[in-house]
Tab-separated table of C-alpha atoms and ligand atoms in Angstrom:
chain	number	residue	atom	x	y	z
A	1165	MET	CA	12.244	13.284	-16.498
A	1166	ALA	CA	12.252	10.127	-14.381
A	1167	ILE	CA	12.794	6.838	-16.201
A	1168	LEU	CA	9.715	4.654	-15.727
A	1169	PRO	CA	9.786	0.839	-15.512
A	1170	LYS	CA	9.332	-0.860	-18.926
A	1171	GLN	CA	6.975	-3.447	-17.516
A	1172	VAL	CA	4.838	-3.810	-14.418
A	1173	LYS	CA	2.972	-6.590	-12.648
A	1174	ILE	CA	-0.697	-5.870	-11.995
A	1175	VAL	CA	-2.226	-7.898	-9.172
A	1176	GLU	CA	-5.988	-8.155	-9.655
A	1177	VAL	CA	-7.646	-7.922	-6.244
A	1178	GLY	CA	-11.292	-7.511	-7.319
A	1179	PRO	CA	-12.511	-11.002	-6.384
A	1180	ARG	CA	-11.295	-10.458	-2.791
A	1181	ASP	CA	-10.762	-6.810	-1.854
A	1182	GLY	CA	-13.353	-5.795	-4.410
A	1183	LEU	CA	-16.180	-8.067	-3.349
A	1184	GLN	CA	-15.518	-8.467	0.400
A	1185	ASN	CA	-17.626	-5.455	1.304
A	1186	GLU	CA	-20.711	-6.255	-0.795
A	1187	LYS	CA	-23.791	-6.352	1.417
A	1188	GLU	CA	-25.643	-9.015	-0.592
A	1189	SER	CA	-23.949	-12.372	-0.795
A	1190	VAL	CA	-22.346	-12.903	-4.210
A	1191	PRO	CA	-22.699	-16.599	-5.128
A	1192	ALA	CA	-19.492	-18.627	-5.404
A	1193	ALA	CA	-20.380	-19.404	-9.045
A	1194	VAL	CA	-20.321	-15.693	-9.921
A	1195	LYS	CA	-17.002	-15.162	-8.115
A	1196	THR	CA	-15.609	-18.204	-9.904
A	1197	ALA	CA	-16.749	-16.901	-13.295
A	1198	LEU	CA	-15.143	-13.544	-12.500
A	1199	VAL	CA	-11.807	-15.130	-11.550
A	1200	ASN	CA	-11.865	-17.244	-14.731
A	1201	ARG	CA	-12.563	-14.210	-16.913
A	1202	LEU	CA	-9.681	-12.381	-15.236
A	1203	SER	CA	-7.224	-15.235	-15.609
A	1204	GLY	CA	-8.290	-15.382	-19.280
A	1205	ALA	CA	-7.166	-11.757	-19.578
A	1206	GLY	CA	-3.616	-12.762	-18.644
A	1207	PHE	CA	-3.148	-11.712	-15.002
A	1208	ARG	CA	-0.151	-13.428	-13.424
A	1209	ASN	CA	-1.559	-12.855	-9.937
A	1210	ILE	CA	-5.178	-12.826	-8.772
A	1211	GLU	CA	-6.265	-12.352	-5.169
A	1212	ALA	CA	-9.133	-14.810	-5.130
A	1213	ALA	CA	-9.918	-15.638	-1.492
A	1214	ALA	CA	-9.723	-14.686	2.181
A	1215	PHE	CA	-9.709	-17.311	4.896
A	1216	VAL	CA	-10.883	-15.028	7.663
A	1217	SER	CA	-13.635	-15.308	10.236
A	1218	PRO	CA	-17.032	-15.431	8.456
A	1219	LYS	CA	-18.434	-13.502	11.435
A	1220	TRP	CA	-16.084	-10.638	10.619
A	1221	VAL	CA	-16.363	-10.720	6.818
A	1222	PRO	CA	-19.357	-12.858	5.754
A	1223	GLN	CA	-18.858	-12.245	2.029
A	1224	MET	CA	-15.616	-14.249	2.078
A	1225	ALA	CA	-17.227	-17.354	3.606
A	1226	THR	CA	-17.399	-19.045	0.191
A	1227	SER	CA	-13.631	-18.767	-0.418
A	1228	ALA	CA	-12.998	-22.524	-0.316
A	1229	ASP	CA	-15.792	-23.122	-2.862
A	1230	VAL	CA	-14.329	-20.518	-5.198
A	1231	MET	CA	-10.804	-21.903	-4.920
A	1232	ALA	CA	-12.128	-25.413	-5.629
A	1233	ALA	CA	-14.085	-24.351	-8.716
A	1234	ILE	CA	-11.754	-21.978	-10.591
A	1235	ASP	CA	-9.880	-23.082	-13.701
A	1236	ARG	CA	-6.233	-22.710	-12.774
A	1237	ARG	CA	-4.284	-21.001	-15.499
A	1238	PRO	CA	-0.719	-22.318	-15.488
A	1239	GLY	CA	1.652	-19.611	-14.292
A	1240	THR	CA	-1.036	-17.594	-12.510
A	1241	ILE	CA	-0.654	-17.151	-8.768
A	1242	TYR	CA	-3.954	-17.391	-6.861
A	1243	SER	CA	-3.594	-15.630	-3.501
A	1244	ALA	CA	-5.537	-15.910	-0.269
A	1245	LEU	CA	-5.571	-13.766	2.864
A	1246	THR	CA	-4.575	-15.655	6.001
A	1247	PRO	CA	-4.623	-13.758	9.314
A	1248	ASN	CA	-3.625	-16.769	11.431
A	1249	MET	CA	-2.919	-20.524	11.317
A	1250	GLN	CA	-6.617	-21.360	10.975
A	1251	GLY	CA	-6.632	-19.287	7.814
A	1252	PHE	CA	-3.356	-20.785	6.645
A	1253	ASP	CA	-4.614	-24.360	7.018
A	1254	ALA	CA	-7.714	-23.481	4.987
A	1255	ALA	CA	-5.618	-21.779	2.294
A	1256	LEU	CA	-3.304	-24.768	2.080
A	1257	ALA	CA	-6.262	-27.148	1.731
A	1258	ALA	CA	-7.683	-24.858	-0.975
A	1259	ARG	CA	-4.390	-24.991	-2.907
A	1260	ALA	CA	-3.602	-21.281	-2.710
A	1261	ASP	CA	-0.282	-20.432	-4.385
A	1262	GLU	CA	0.383	-17.458	-2.161
A	1263	VAL	CA	-0.754	-16.541	1.326
A	1264	VAL	CA	-1.126	-12.955	2.446
A	1265	ILE	CA	-0.487	-11.845	6.009
A	1266	PHE	CA	-2.137	-8.495	6.507
A	1267	GLY	CA	-1.054	-6.041	9.137
A	1268	SER	CA	-1.259	-2.314	9.573
A	1269	ALA	CA	0.978	0.696	10.083
A	1270	SER	CA	-1.698	2.057	12.445
A	1271	GLU	CA	-2.298	0.537	15.900
A	1272	ALA	CA	-5.929	1.640	15.878
A	1273	PHE	CA	-6.683	0.014	12.526
A	1274	SER	CA	-4.885	-3.180	13.543
A	1275	GLN	CA	-7.252	-3.511	16.514
A	1276	LYS	CA	-10.355	-2.829	14.413
A	1277	ASN	CA	-9.388	-5.064	11.500
A	1278	ILE	CA	-7.757	-8.085	13.087
A	1279	ASN	CA	-8.466	-7.579	16.779
A	1280	CYS	CA	-4.877	-7.312	17.985
A	1281	SER	CA	-1.949	-4.892	18.240
A	1282	ILE	CA	0.711	-4.596	15.549
A	1283	ALA	CA	3.199	-6.504	17.723
A	1284	GLU	CA	0.660	-9.278	18.409
A	1285	SER	CA	-0.130	-9.518	14.690
A	1286	ILE	CA	3.534	-9.991	13.818
A	1287	ALA	CA	3.811	-12.745	16.432
A	1288	ARG	CA	0.733	-14.467	14.907
A	1289	PHE	CA	2.116	-14.070	11.396
A	1290	ASP	CA	5.359	-15.758	12.419
A	1291	SER	CA	3.795	-19.221	12.458
A	1292	VAL	CA	1.959	-18.523	9.187
A	1293	ALA	CA	5.231	-17.401	7.592
A	1294	GLN	CA	7.066	-20.493	8.802
A	1295	ALA	CA	4.302	-22.776	7.564
A	1296	ALA	CA	4.274	-21.030	4.173
A	1297	LYS	CA	8.020	-21.596	3.795
A	1298	GLN	CA	7.695	-25.202	4.904
A	1299	HIS	CA	5.017	-25.855	2.270
A	1300	GLY	CA	6.763	-23.892	-0.469
A	1301	LEU	CA	4.062	-21.212	-0.746
A	1302	ARG	CA	4.784	-17.628	-1.647
A	1303	LEU	CA	4.347	-15.210	1.240
A	1304	ARG	CA	3.064	-11.679	0.775
A	1305	GLY	CA	2.746	-9.029	3.446
A	1306	SER	CA	0.179	-6.273	3.224
A	1307	ILE	CA	0.416	-3.064	5.247
A	1308	SER	CA	-2.855	-1.167	5.650
A	1309	CYS	CA	-3.219	2.515	6.457
A	1310	ALA	CA	0.273	3.366	5.216
A	1311	PHE	CA	-0.822	6.909	4.332
A	1312	GLY	CA	-3.544	7.644	6.867
A	1313	CYS	CA	-5.919	5.893	9.235
A	1314	PRO	CA	-9.678	6.372	9.683
A	1315	TYR	CA	-9.291	6.021	13.456
A	1316	GLN	CA	-5.965	7.596	14.353
A	1317	GLY	CA	-5.425	10.057	11.464
A	1318	GLU	CA	-1.823	10.599	10.443
A	1319	VAL	CA	0.553	7.692	9.981
A	1320	SER	CA	4.260	8.424	9.711
A	1321	PRO	CA	6.562	6.960	7.053
A	1322	GLU	CA	8.636	5.619	9.982
A	1323	SER	CA	5.699	3.499	11.207
A	1324	VAL	CA	5.331	2.079	7.706
A	1325	ALA	CA	9.080	1.371	7.495
A	1326	ASP	CA	8.915	-0.387	10.864
A	1327	VAL	CA	6.232	-2.846	9.661
A	1328	VAL	CA	8.029	-3.313	6.322
A	1329	ARG	CA	11.133	-4.341	8.299
A	1330	ARG	CA	9.170	-6.775	10.455
A	1331	MET	CA	7.476	-8.332	7.419
A	1332	ARG	CA	10.816	-8.579	5.624
A	1333	ASP	CA	12.229	-10.388	8.669
A	1334	LEU	CA	9.314	-12.833	8.527
A	1335	GLY	CA	10.484	-13.755	5.023
A	1336	CYS	CA	7.891	-12.013	2.826
A	1337	ASP	CA	8.508	-12.352	-0.907
A	1338	GLU	CA	6.510	-9.228	-1.634
A	1339	ILE	CA	5.180	-6.382	0.526
A	1340	ASP	CA	2.204	-4.130	-0.302
A	1341	ILE	CA	2.037	-0.548	0.830
A	1342	ALA	CA	-1.690	0.115	1.050
A	1343	ASP	CA	-3.690	3.308	1.060
A	1344	THR	CA	-6.740	1.713	2.654
A	1345	ILE	CA	-8.817	4.903	2.735
A	1346	GLY	CA	-7.520	6.521	-0.440
A	1347	VAL	CA	-6.178	9.700	1.156
A	1348	ALA	CA	-2.601	9.711	-0.167
A	1349	THR	CA	-1.330	12.348	-2.558
A	1350	ALA	CA	1.507	12.059	-5.054
A	1351	ARG	CA	4.427	13.615	-3.161
A	1352	GLN	CA	3.484	11.809	0.069
A	1353	THR	CA	3.314	8.563	-1.902
A	1354	GLN	CA	6.867	9.031	-3.135
A	1355	THR	CA	8.126	9.822	0.375
A	1356	VAL	CA	6.561	6.683	1.853
A	1357	MET	CA	7.656	4.446	-1.042
A	1358	GLU	CA	11.214	5.734	-0.918
A	1359	ARG	CA	11.349	5.202	2.852
A	1360	ALA	CA	9.964	1.653	2.481
A	1361	ALA	CA	12.525	0.912	-0.239
A	1362	ARG	CA	15.323	1.532	2.278
A	1363	GLU	CA	14.056	-1.559	4.147
A	1364	PHE	CA	13.030	-3.914	1.318
A	1365	SER	CA	13.857	-4.456	-2.349
A	1366	ILE	CA	12.015	-1.888	-4.434
A	1367	ASP	CA	11.345	-4.591	-7.052
A	1368	ALA	CA	9.198	-6.491	-4.526
A	1369	LEU	CA	7.268	-3.540	-3.097
A	1370	ALA	CA	3.712	-3.067	-4.370
A	1371	GLY	CA	1.396	-0.060	-4.428
A	1372	HIS	CA	-2.199	-0.765	-3.349
A	1373	PHE	CA	-4.274	2.375	-3.805
A	1374	HIS	CA	-7.921	3.005	-3.097
A	1375	ASP	CA	-9.509	5.844	-5.030
A	1376	THR	CA	-11.648	7.543	-2.387
A	1377	TYR	CA	-10.245	11.023	-3.092
A	1378	GLY	CA	-9.630	10.422	-6.818
A	1379	GLN	CA	-5.854	10.363	-6.344
A	1380	ALA	CA	-5.053	6.732	-7.060
A	1381	LEU	CA	-3.871	7.053	-10.674
A	1382	ALA	CA	-1.721	10.049	-9.760
A	1383	ASN	CA	-0.264	8.023	-6.889
A	1384	ILE	CA	0.514	5.127	-9.216
A	1385	TYR	CA	2.257	7.469	-11.619
A	1386	ALA	CA	4.193	8.982	-8.709
A	1387	SER	CA	5.183	5.461	-7.627
A	1388	LEU	CA	6.328	4.602	-11.154
A	1389	GLU	CA	8.605	7.618	-11.007
A	1390	VAL	CA	10.372	6.217	-7.943
A	1391	GLY	CA	10.652	2.709	-9.468
A	1392	ILE	CA	7.728	0.718	-8.047
A	1393	SER	CA	6.700	-1.940	-10.573
A	1394	ILE	CA	3.915	-3.915	-8.843
A	1395	TYR	CA	0.391	-2.477	-8.520
A	1396	HIS	CA	-2.897	-3.756	-7.181
A	1397	SER	CA	-6.179	-2.865	-8.812
A	1398	SER	CA	-9.742	-4.038	-8.874
A	1399	VAL	CA	-11.818	-4.718	-11.979
A	1400	ALA	CA	-14.633	-2.158	-12.330
A	1401	GLY	CA	-13.151	-0.342	-9.303
A	1402	LEU	CA	-14.971	-2.736	-6.969
A	1403	GLY	CA	-14.403	-2.520	-3.285
A	1404	GLY	CA	-14.134	-0.884	0.072
A	1405	CYS	CA	-12.928	-2.162	3.411
A	1406	PRO	CA	-15.454	-3.306	6.044
A	1407	TYR	CA	-13.265	-1.667	8.721
A	1408	ALA	CA	-12.712	1.654	6.928
A	1409	LYS	CA	-16.106	3.359	6.646
A	1410	GLY	CA	-16.578	5.500	3.544
A	1411	ALA	CA	-13.512	4.096	1.800
A	1412	THR	CA	-14.292	3.368	-1.838
A	1413	GLY	CA	-12.882	0.700	-4.103
A	1414	ASN	CA	-9.399	0.134	-5.328
A	1415	ILE	CA	-8.316	1.976	-8.421
A	1416	ALA	CA	-10.084	0.320	-11.367
A	1417	THR	CA	-7.930	-2.147	-13.281
A	1418	GLU	CA	-9.217	-0.890	-16.643
A	1419	ASP	CA	-8.048	2.664	-15.801
A	1420	VAL	CA	-4.603	1.433	-14.761
A	1421	LEU	CA	-4.239	-0.657	-17.926
A	1422	TYR	CA	-5.335	2.257	-20.105
A	1423	MET	CA	-2.697	4.479	-18.470
A	1424	MET	CA	0.025	1.820	-18.764
A	1425	GLU	CA	-0.786	1.279	-22.458
A	1426	GLY	CA	-0.514	5.017	-23.037
A	1427	LEU	CA	2.859	5.081	-21.298
A	1428	GLY	CA	4.096	2.112	-23.355
A	1429	ILE	CA	4.523	0.034	-20.183
A	1430	GLU	CA	3.950	-3.686	-20.686
A	1431	THR	CA	1.476	-5.517	-18.457
A	1432	GLY	CA	0.802	-8.705	-20.437
A	1433	ILE	CA	-2.935	-8.187	-19.857
A	1434	ASP	CA	-5.673	-7.889	-22.472
A	1435	LEU	CA	-7.624	-4.727	-21.645
A	1436	ASP	CA	-10.613	-5.746	-23.813
A	1437	ILE	CA	-11.159	-8.911	-21.797
A	1438	VAL	CA	-10.890	-6.944	-18.549
A	1439	VAL	CA	-13.495	-4.474	-19.820
A	1440	ASP	CA	-15.845	-7.419	-20.451
A	1441	ALA	CA	-15.145	-8.799	-16.978
A	1442	GLY	CA	-15.890	-5.374	-15.482
A	1443	GLN	CA	-19.195	-5.116	-17.329
A	1444	PHE	CA	-20.060	-8.697	-16.315
A	1445	ILE	CA	-19.620	-8.129	-12.587
A	1446	SER	CA	-21.207	-4.664	-12.663
A	1447	GLN	CA	-24.291	-6.078	-14.381
A	1448	PHE	CA	-24.473	-8.806	-11.764
A	1449	LEU	CA	-24.252	-6.235	-8.955
A	1450	GLY	CA	-26.841	-4.077	-10.686
A	1451	ARG	CA	-24.803	-0.912	-10.895
A	1452	LYS	CA	-22.567	0.974	-13.273
A	1453	SER	CA	-18.879	0.109	-13.270
A	1454	ALA	CA	-16.709	2.610	-11.376
A	1455	SER	CA	-14.090	2.420	-14.132
A	1456	ARG	CA	-14.105	5.498	-16.358
A	1457	ALA	CA	-11.932	3.804	-18.992
A	1458	GLY	CA	-13.976	0.603	-18.768
A	1459	ASN	CA	-17.262	2.437	-19.344
A	1460	ALA	CA	-15.810	4.563	-22.143
A	1461	LEU	CA	-14.388	1.551	-23.955
A	1462	ALA	CA	-17.610	-0.427	-23.532
A	1463	ALA	CA	-19.636	2.518	-24.904
A	1464	LYS	CA	-17.247	2.955	-27.836
A	1465	ARG	CA	-17.570	-0.706	-28.705
A	1466	ALA	CA	-21.369	-0.563	-28.529
A	1467	GLY	CA	-21.160	2.281	-31.062
B	1458	HMG	C1	-8.198	-12.207	12.544
B	1458	HMG	C2	-9.506	-12.589	13.196
B	1458	HMG	C3	-9.868	-14.025	12.857
B	1458	HMG	C4	-9.325	-12.462	14.682
B	1458	HMG	O1	-10.589	-12.528	15.329
B	1458	HMG	P1	-10.722	-13.010	16.839
B	1458	HMG	O2	-12.176	-12.930	17.210
B	1458	HMG	O3	-9.749	-12.225	17.640
B	1458	HMG	O4	-10.231	-14.514	16.671
B	1458	HMG	P2	-10.243	-15.758	17.611
B	1458	HMG	O5	-8.987	-16.511	17.357
B	1458	HMG	O6	-10.566	-15.356	19.047
B	1458	HMG	O7	-11.459	-16.615	17.063
B	1458	HMG	C5	-12.798	-16.186	17.174
B	1458	HMG	C6	-13.667	-16.974	16.213
B	1458	HMG	O8	-13.241	-16.762	14.869
B	1458	HMG	C7	-12.896	-18.015	14.249
B	1458	HMG	N1	-11.726	-17.803	13.396
B	1458	HMG	C8	-10.521	-17.343	13.760
B	1458	HMG	N2	-9.710	-17.299	12.706
B	1458	HMG	C9	-10.421	-17.742	11.647
B	1458	HMG	C10	-10.105	-17.939	10.284
B	1458	HMG	N3	-8.892	-17.651	9.795
B	1458	HMG	N4	-11.052	-18.411	9.475
B	1458	HMG	C11	-12.296	-18.701	9.960
B	1458	HMG	N5	-12.655	-18.526	11.242
B	1458	HMG	C12	-11.718	-18.067	12.087
B	1458	HMG	C13	-12.593	-18.941	15.398
B	1458	HMG	O9	-12.775	-20.283	15.009
B	1458	HMG	C14	-13.597	-18.488	16.426
B	1458	HMG	O10	-14.863	-19.013	16.045
B	1458	HMG	P3	-16.008	-19.318	17.147
B	1458	HMG	O11	-15.355	-20.283	18.087
B	1458	HMG	O12	-16.350	-17.994	17.797
B	1458	HMG	O13	-17.122	-19.881	16.318
B	1458	HMG	C15	-10.660	-11.659	12.765
B	1458	HMG	O14	-10.390	-10.396	13.242
B	1458	HMG	C16	-10.823	-11.612	11.275
B	1458	HMG	O15	-11.165	-12.591	10.623
B	1458	HMG	N6	-10.579	-10.448	10.693
B	1458	HMG	C17	-10.659	-10.337	9.244
B	1458	HMG	C18	-10.622	-8.932	8.857
B	1458	HMG	C19	-10.637	-8.835	7.364
B	1458	HMG	O16	-10.711	-9.801	6.613
B	1458	HMG	N7	-10.559	-7.579	6.924
B	1458	HMG	C20	-10.568	-7.270	5.527
B	1458	HMG	C21	-9.279	-7.691	4.848
B	1458	HMG	S1	-7.914	-6.565	5.156
B	1458	HMG	C22	-8.097	-5.446	3.922
B	1458	HMG	O17	-9.055	-5.458	3.205
B	1458	HMG	C23	-6.987	-4.479	3.683
B	1458	HMG	C24	-6.128	-4.836	2.467
B	1458	HMG	C25	-5.367	-6.140	2.679
B	1458	HMG	O18	-6.933	-5.004	1.312
B	1458	HMG	C26	-5.124	-3.724	2.192
B	1458	HMG	C27	-5.725	-2.341	2.330
B	1458	HMG	O19	-6.402	-1.840	1.415
B	1458	HMG	O20	-5.516	-1.794	3.411
């Protein structure tokens, strides 16, 4: 049997990836309360903002307000997406601890999501990366459609490895391998992760899985088996990408924590507080949480 990591880092992406696709505007005060509840649960890294065009993603237009209002928990990294220097300048002013350059392993998705080719995106990211280094900010790279693309279909592990290499050369501290449309399966996940790990330290590679086909937990387990120890998840399973129609949310944080607890893998996060946060945001949105574990634990508590 494979030896699994003893501890993992869970990056909570609900306040950004989770909420970005909500049709009705979620007030900054609600986003702020959500981030504060999550930091209270012990996350070391929360993706709280995206400094992108409000015409492209209106829900993220309040990012500066959220970043200004949150209670900063010492030791927690608050991340912001920054597609270009305009985004970087806004993230710097908002005191983000980490900026995220987000590219794609699929040419078609790159065009739809950030309106440029993969090569053009890397050229744009270069100035963001240099500015991040100059200002002492952490730099994360995110690679969408690493397992399949809604526009072009198959994506090869080689295309993923190519973008991993380019992001490594830009100086990324961490690189996410993202299943934007939730199509990956366990063996494919291991193949792509192992290929990526030939280009970048496995300790700094992250798995970002959406749960569209119900495979995300299996893919996380498969990634644990090959040594990946950073995972992204979204409280209450919030989410979906505006440029990937039909894609559902990220794997729910509560479900990931429940699995990690069962495996005896340390996360440093209090599952009970995350369950409360999941119920809080689901009630605000007026729908049931997408987290099976979250709903089961909330029901058990209610007796
Ligand atoms: C990248 C651009 C800006 C290019 O968009 P563009 O239209 O090519 O940009 P532009 O430079 O020509 O500028 C056009 C307008 O946008 C403004 N603009 C330009 N940049 C910014 C900025 N940073 N912040 C605010 N405004 C900005 C700029 O000021 C101008 O305003 P106008 O003069 O028309 O009024 C656009 O395509 C965009 O914002 N895309 C965002 C897409 C996005 O946020 N997608 C969701 C996040 S990615 C994701 O969810 C996947 C991930 C990370 O979770 C992993 C996974 O699951 O796959």
